[in-house]
Amino acid sequence: MKTEIPYKIYLSEAELPKEWLNLRAFMKDKPAPLLNPVTLKPMTEEELAKVFCDELAKQEIDDQSKYIAIPDEVREFYKMYRPSPLIRAYCLEKALGTPAEIYYKFEGNNTSGSHKLNSAIAQAYYAKEQGLRGVTTETGAGQWGTALSMACSYFGLDCKVFMVKCSYEMKPFRREVMRTYGASVTPSPSITTEVGRQILRDYPDTNGSLGCAISEAVETASGLEGYRYVLGSVLNQVLLHQSVIGLEAKTALDKYGVKPDIIIGCAGGGSNLGGLIAPFMVEKLEGRENYEFIAVEPSSCPTLTRGKYGYDYCDTGKVCPMAKMYTLGSGYMPASSHAGGLRYHGMTSTLSELYDKDYMSARSVKQTEVFKAAETFARVEGILPAPESSHAIKVAIDEALKCKESGEKKVILFGLTGTGYFDMTAYKAFNDGEMQDYVPTDEEIEKGFGTMPTVNLK
Amino acid sequence: MKTEIPYKIYLSEAELPKEWLNLRAFMKDKPAPLLNPVTLKPMTEEELAKVFCDELAKQEIDDQSKYIAIPDEVREFYKMYRPSPLIRAYCLEKALGTPAEIYYKFEGNNTSGSHKLNSAIAQAYYAKEQGLRGVTTETGAGQWGTALSMACSYFGLDCKVFMVKCSYEMKPFRREVMRTYGASVTPSPSITTEVGRQILRDYPDTNGSLGCAISEAVETASGLEGYRYVLGSVLNQVLLHQSVIGLEAKTALDKYGVKPDIIIGCAGGGSNLGGLIAPFMVEKLEGRENYEFIAVEPSSCPTLTRGKYGYDYCDTGKVCPMAKMYTLGSGYMPASSHAGGLRYHGMTSTLSELYDKDYMSARSVKQTEVFKAAETFARVEGILPAPESSHAIKVAIDEALKCKESGEKKVILFGLTGTGYFDMTAYKAFNDGEMQDYVPTDEEIEKGFGTMPTVNLK
């Protein structure tokens, strides 16, 4: 008989991974390289090092090293909140009446409230090691900005955050958390940068966008001695750092002899999903296991399910390198959604390539269904989930209910990336019955594709 | 050599306590009984059972049973978030440069964000067992209301929360969490009760008070078939349930052979402090150990440090039983403070008696000092603490700095009762340099004493 599985599986601090897993190194068909938007040639490490820290530039282009050591200083910080718990959703299983076993890897038990801290602390560490004075970044919903503020505070680095103006105004509490950790938070567009002033001249009433905030952050870093720009998703380096999620989850499941049939995660830029699936995908790539992977995205921003695979700009301002990815076009304007973390027009190149080669599937879901699932989950499992994470909950519940019909005892694993404490405006809209769903028309999708590069890029 | 102590000590679910510890049963000098405010005689179990659930009425007057079994259903719920971690504050120690060892028992890793859930789930369980339909309560800062909403949702009970009007308006997100868990939240004073209507007639512009909200909740429960009133602090039953905090902390420390010299907790009504110190205080009462216990209260509501020990009303409306306690008088109006959970005029009778007999000491601290300590803690330990909990942090840091001066390697344990995610308005005031301190004048304190009962009660 199997050992009884506890509600929460905590690994010991000694079991914390010592290396990150570099999924690309295991792929025969490598994700396409980043391109210089001017020369249209692959970005070199030297070019990347003008924007990113040296070590991160190196990690960004390294698709050969299968494992990369986690620096001791980063592991020490991880110990303050990792290993994160793998939770058996006994109460949810009971509430659904499903024969399925449901597990979730919970990344919300830290003050940043999400998995973002896993990469933020790594990026801050490399910046510190290089002797930099500070870093700049952008934040939309605010989770990444919060995580980076905490990481910079820990290493004594200056942290300048450009926060999309509408979030800055609608999420004053997120902003205040960042300030408490010593970061400076500027609403974007701002008058502190050339690109910000230009946008304010052209669109004086704009609420800002992630694209604009990225451009402001990059411009600010390049104009200051001892600063670099850092980013919380999409990049290869971020997926690498987030592999700690999947590595811990797999170790915990292996300990109890549990093998998942389905692995589910929400997908915005792909950082959490890429990290969660990493060690499992390796086994699938090597033909040793046949897990089913499901990426869940909002119907309002259906990058994988309705996007195109090709080279595109990563930001609206087109100052960043171009990436080959599933994309809706950098000019696609996702309708306002409460899952701000999933409103990115593209998908990290590694997941795009794996999706294109049918190693994983994708589903898009409507936000009212997502909040219904969030409410069900919160009431039985206790944890109030972030809207982003709730996309994964929705599909996990769907799959568990399919098992109820078929009688199959599948094992479902999903990533619970964060908590919803700073998303109560969204919950209020749901509680008041005032939440709207949005599914773009084919015309809107086509319009977004029209903003993709016209040059011939294979 | 001692085993190396990890950052976080997690007990296994099997080590979760099976019994609560009833501290009163170990006291030679028992805390004085509750009195009927009309007859001035000790409240009987029957009288209490008109307001509280039967089992809770029984627990309220039981000062003989040393241990009371935790029902299986409550232990199952506890497993969703307990045992809570005991954390070694390595980073804080390093930042302070102190030879002291600092540990904290962290109760904030659950959606209610505080230790309140420990008693909420117990109280909801007994209500369910008794076949009740629902419960009523009041909430100020909102932590208790949130915890009770979660507990009621789990057991399928209706939950009616009267939320002090100024909190209802200033903390809409707290309110929304309660609604997400299915509770109805009414701003108090309201037109739904006799006492509420009376207060609104007399003071149409009132912002409400805890005293009024209590009276509304009690009136509502007594007018509805199958409802009882529940309370989140001050009562003996609450201290009993909260003993799970101290029991876990002691088991975890014992495992590593660590004995605290100083045990520190913030004190509002006394529920968290009473729970944390319970098993340690037993050893002190029995003369086996000589721990130093420190209750920390805000300078704006200095119940222990400047209060009187005597019988007093528990609520402003004087509908509840009278308790013998350290008190500032039920008519004392604490200046607005950001630590709403510590603004109660009295102190639970058990702690009052122990303090009176010099088994513990007390200190009052100013809120700007408290937020400075909170900021220091957040930046090095990661966790963003609740303003209430930060009172304990402040004194823990003070004691650690004393050790730095003296070179003593004391072991300090404090209770980190909750997180500050819903207190960012307070943090903003601090970040903006706009936070005020408040120390009542002797005249203000005397005025409060004037509202104590004039009858001769020993």
Short mmCIF file of C-alpha atoms in Angstrom, two decimals, chain B residues 8-193:
data_model
loop_
_atom_site.label_atom_id
_atom_site.label_comp_id
_atom_site.label_asym_id
_atom_site.label_seq_id
_atom_site.Cartn_x
_atom_site.Cartn_y
_atom_site.Cartn_z
CA LYS B 8 11.98 27.13 8.50
CA ILE B 9 11.07 24.35 10.88
CA TYR B 10 7.99 22.54 9.61
CA LEU B 11 6.47 19.89 11.81
CA SER B 12 4.81 17.00 10.01
CA GLU B 13 1.02 16.79 9.93
CA ALA B 14 1.28 13.84 12.33
CA GLU B 15 2.90 16.20 14.84
CA LEU B 16 -0.07 18.58 14.78
CA PRO B 17 -1.32 18.80 18.38
CA LYS B 18 -4.20 16.46 19.22
CA GLU B 19 -5.33 18.54 22.21
CA TRP B 20 -5.59 22.20 23.01
CA LEU B 21 -3.99 23.36 26.26
CA ASN B 22 -6.26 25.09 28.76
CA LEU B 23 -3.88 27.45 30.54
CA ARG B 24 -6.37 28.42 33.28
CA ALA B 25 -6.46 24.85 34.53
CA PHE B 26 -2.78 25.14 35.47
CA MET B 27 -3.24 28.38 37.41
CA LYS B 28 -3.54 28.30 41.17
CA ASP B 29 -5.07 31.77 41.18
CA LYS B 30 -7.82 31.37 38.60
CA PRO B 31 -8.96 34.27 36.46
CA ALA B 32 -12.19 35.72 37.85
CA PRO B 33 -15.46 34.47 36.30
CA LEU B 34 -17.61 36.46 33.88
CA LEU B 35 -20.46 38.25 35.61
CA ASN B 36 -24.04 38.73 34.50
CA PRO B 37 -24.27 42.52 34.02
CA VAL B 38 -27.77 42.58 35.55
CA THR B 39 -27.52 40.19 38.50
CA LEU B 40 -23.76 40.70 38.99
CA LYS B 41 -23.50 36.96 39.64
CA PRO B 42 -21.14 34.61 37.76
CA MET B 43 -22.51 33.61 34.37
CA THR B 44 -23.66 30.01 34.25
CA GLU B 45 -23.16 27.66 31.33
CA GLU B 46 -26.91 27.89 30.65
CA GLU B 47 -26.83 31.67 30.48
CA LEU B 48 -23.81 31.64 28.19
CA ALA B 49 -25.46 29.03 25.95
CA LYS B 50 -28.12 31.56 25.01
CA VAL B 51 -25.45 33.59 23.24
CA PHE B 52 -22.72 31.06 22.41
CA CYS B 53 -22.85 27.51 21.05
CA ASP B 54 -23.34 24.90 23.78
CA GLU B 55 -19.87 23.40 23.58
CA LEU B 56 -18.25 26.82 23.53
CA ALA B 57 -20.27 27.93 26.57
CA LYS B 58 -18.91 24.86 28.32
CA GLN B 59 -15.33 25.60 27.30
CA GLU B 60 -15.78 29.19 28.42
CA ILE B 61 -16.31 28.27 32.05
CA ASP B 62 -14.11 25.17 32.23
CA ASP B 63 -11.04 26.10 34.28
CA GLN B 64 -10.33 22.51 35.35
CA SER B 65 -9.64 20.41 32.23
CA LYS B 66 -5.96 20.79 31.45
CA TYR B 67 -6.29 19.51 27.89
CA ILE B 68 -9.28 19.40 25.57
CA ALA B 69 -9.27 17.17 22.49
CA ILE B 70 -9.22 18.93 19.12
CA PRO B 71 -12.08 17.43 17.09
CA ASP B 72 -10.95 15.40 14.06
CA GLU B 73 -12.81 17.69 11.65
CA VAL B 74 -10.95 20.70 13.03
CA ARG B 75 -7.61 18.89 12.77
CA GLU B 76 -8.38 18.04 9.14
CA PHE B 77 -8.96 21.71 8.40
CA TYR B 78 -5.84 22.67 10.35
CA LYS B 79 -3.88 20.43 7.97
CA MET B 80 -4.62 22.81 5.11
CA TYR B 81 -2.39 25.45 6.72
CA ARG B 82 -0.85 23.93 9.85
CA PRO B 83 1.56 23.11 11.37
CA SER B 84 2.63 26.66 10.65
CA PRO B 85 6.34 27.29 10.21
CA LEU B 86 8.66 28.27 13.04
CA ILE B 87 11.23 30.45 11.34
CA ARG B 88 14.80 31.13 12.39
CA ALA B 89 15.41 34.78 11.56
CA TYR B 90 18.96 34.27 10.29
CA CYS B 91 18.72 37.29 8.00
CA LEU B 92 17.41 39.60 10.71
CA GLU B 93 20.10 38.42 13.14
CA LYS B 94 22.75 39.16 10.53
CA ALA B 95 21.29 42.57 9.70
CA LEU B 96 21.23 43.52 13.39
CA GLY B 97 24.66 42.03 14.06
CA THR B 98 23.32 40.45 17.23
CA PRO B 99 24.63 37.34 18.99
CA ALA B 100 20.99 36.57 19.94
CA GLU B 101 19.08 33.78 18.21
CA ILE B 102 15.71 34.98 16.96
CA TYR B 103 12.79 32.71 16.10
CA TYR B 104 9.27 33.56 15.06
CA LYS B 105 6.15 31.49 14.77
CA PHE B 106 4.50 32.63 11.56
CA GLU B 107 0.70 32.45 11.51
CA GLY B 108 0.11 34.50 8.37
CA ASN B 109 0.44 31.78 5.72
CA ASN B 110 -3.26 31.30 5.19
CA THR B 111 -5.82 33.34 3.30
CA SER B 112 -7.28 34.93 6.42
CA GLY B 113 -3.75 36.27 6.86
CA SER B 114 -3.59 35.72 10.60
CA HIS B 115 -3.87 33.35 13.55
CA LYS B 116 -7.60 34.10 13.82
CA LEU B 117 -8.44 31.08 11.69
CA ASN B 118 -7.34 28.73 14.50
CA SER B 119 -10.33 29.68 16.62
CA ALA B 120 -12.72 30.51 13.77
CA ILE B 121 -12.66 26.96 12.46
CA ALA B 122 -13.19 25.54 15.95
CA GLN B 123 -16.13 27.84 16.64
CA ALA B 124 -17.69 27.11 13.24
CA TYR B 125 -17.27 23.40 13.85
CA TYR B 126 -19.14 23.47 17.17
CA ALA B 127 -21.90 25.56 15.57
CA LYS B 128 -22.23 22.98 12.80
CA GLU B 129 -22.20 20.10 15.28
CA GLN B 130 -25.03 21.72 17.19
CA GLY B 131 -27.05 21.86 14.01
CA LEU B 132 -27.09 25.64 13.82
CA ARG B 133 -27.78 27.46 10.56
CA GLY B 134 -25.32 30.25 11.02
CA VAL B 135 -23.38 32.63 13.22
CA THR B 136 -23.01 36.37 13.61
CA THR B 137 -19.98 38.37 14.57
CA GLU B 138 -18.33 41.76 14.41
CA THR B 139 -15.04 42.71 12.83
CA GLY B 140 -12.87 45.80 13.07
CA ALA B 141 -9.67 45.49 11.06
CA GLY B 142 -11.26 42.55 9.26
CA GLN B 143 -8.96 39.64 10.06
CA TRP B 144 -11.43 37.92 12.34
CA GLY B 145 -14.31 38.43 9.92
CA THR B 146 -12.25 36.97 7.09
CA ALA B 147 -11.22 33.97 9.15
CA LEU B 148 -14.79 33.30 10.21
CA SER B 149 -16.04 33.62 6.63
CA MET B 150 -13.57 30.98 5.52
CA ALA B 151 -14.51 28.67 8.38
CA CYS B 152 -18.24 29.04 7.78
CA SER B 153 -17.81 28.49 4.05
CA TYR B 154 -15.98 25.24 4.81
CA PHE B 155 -18.78 23.92 7.02
CA GLY B 156 -21.64 25.35 4.97
CA LEU B 157 -22.81 27.79 7.65
CA ASP B 158 -24.32 31.19 7.05
CA CYS B 159 -22.06 33.98 8.27
CA LYS B 160 -23.26 37.50 9.07
CA VAL B 161 -20.50 39.99 9.77
CA PHE B 162 -21.03 43.47 11.21
CA MET B 163 -18.04 45.49 10.12
CA VAL B 164 -17.23 48.77 11.85
CA LYS B 165 -18.38 51.39 9.34
CA CYS B 166 -15.07 53.21 8.92
CA SER B 167 -13.32 49.88 8.24
CA TYR B 168 -16.11 48.87 5.86
CA GLU B 169 -15.42 51.99 3.86
CA MET B 170 -11.65 52.11 4.21
CA LYS B 171 -11.01 48.41 3.67
CA PRO B 172 -13.22 47.43 0.73
CA PHE B 173 -10.84 44.62 -0.20
CA ARG B 174 -11.17 42.91 3.17
CA ARG B 175 -14.92 43.10 2.71
CA GLU B 176 -14.59 41.57 -0.75
CA VAL B 177 -12.59 38.60 0.58
CA MET B 178 -15.40 37.90 3.05
CA ARG B 179 -17.99 38.12 0.27
CA THR B 180 -15.92 35.75 -1.87
CA TYR B 181 -16.25 33.24 0.96
CA GLY B 182 -20.00 33.78 0.94
CA ALA B 183 -20.41 35.94 4.05
CA SER B 184 -22.80 38.87 4.20
CA VAL B 185 -21.07 42.01 5.44
CA THR B 186 -23.08 44.88 6.94
CA PRO B 187 -21.56 48.23 7.89
CA SER B 188 -22.20 49.00 11.55
CA PRO B 189 -24.15 50.84 12.86
CA SER B 190 -26.88 49.63 10.53
CA ILE B 191 -30.64 49.98 10.27
CA THR B 192 -31.04 46.20 10.58
CA THR B 193 -30.97 46.19 14.40
#
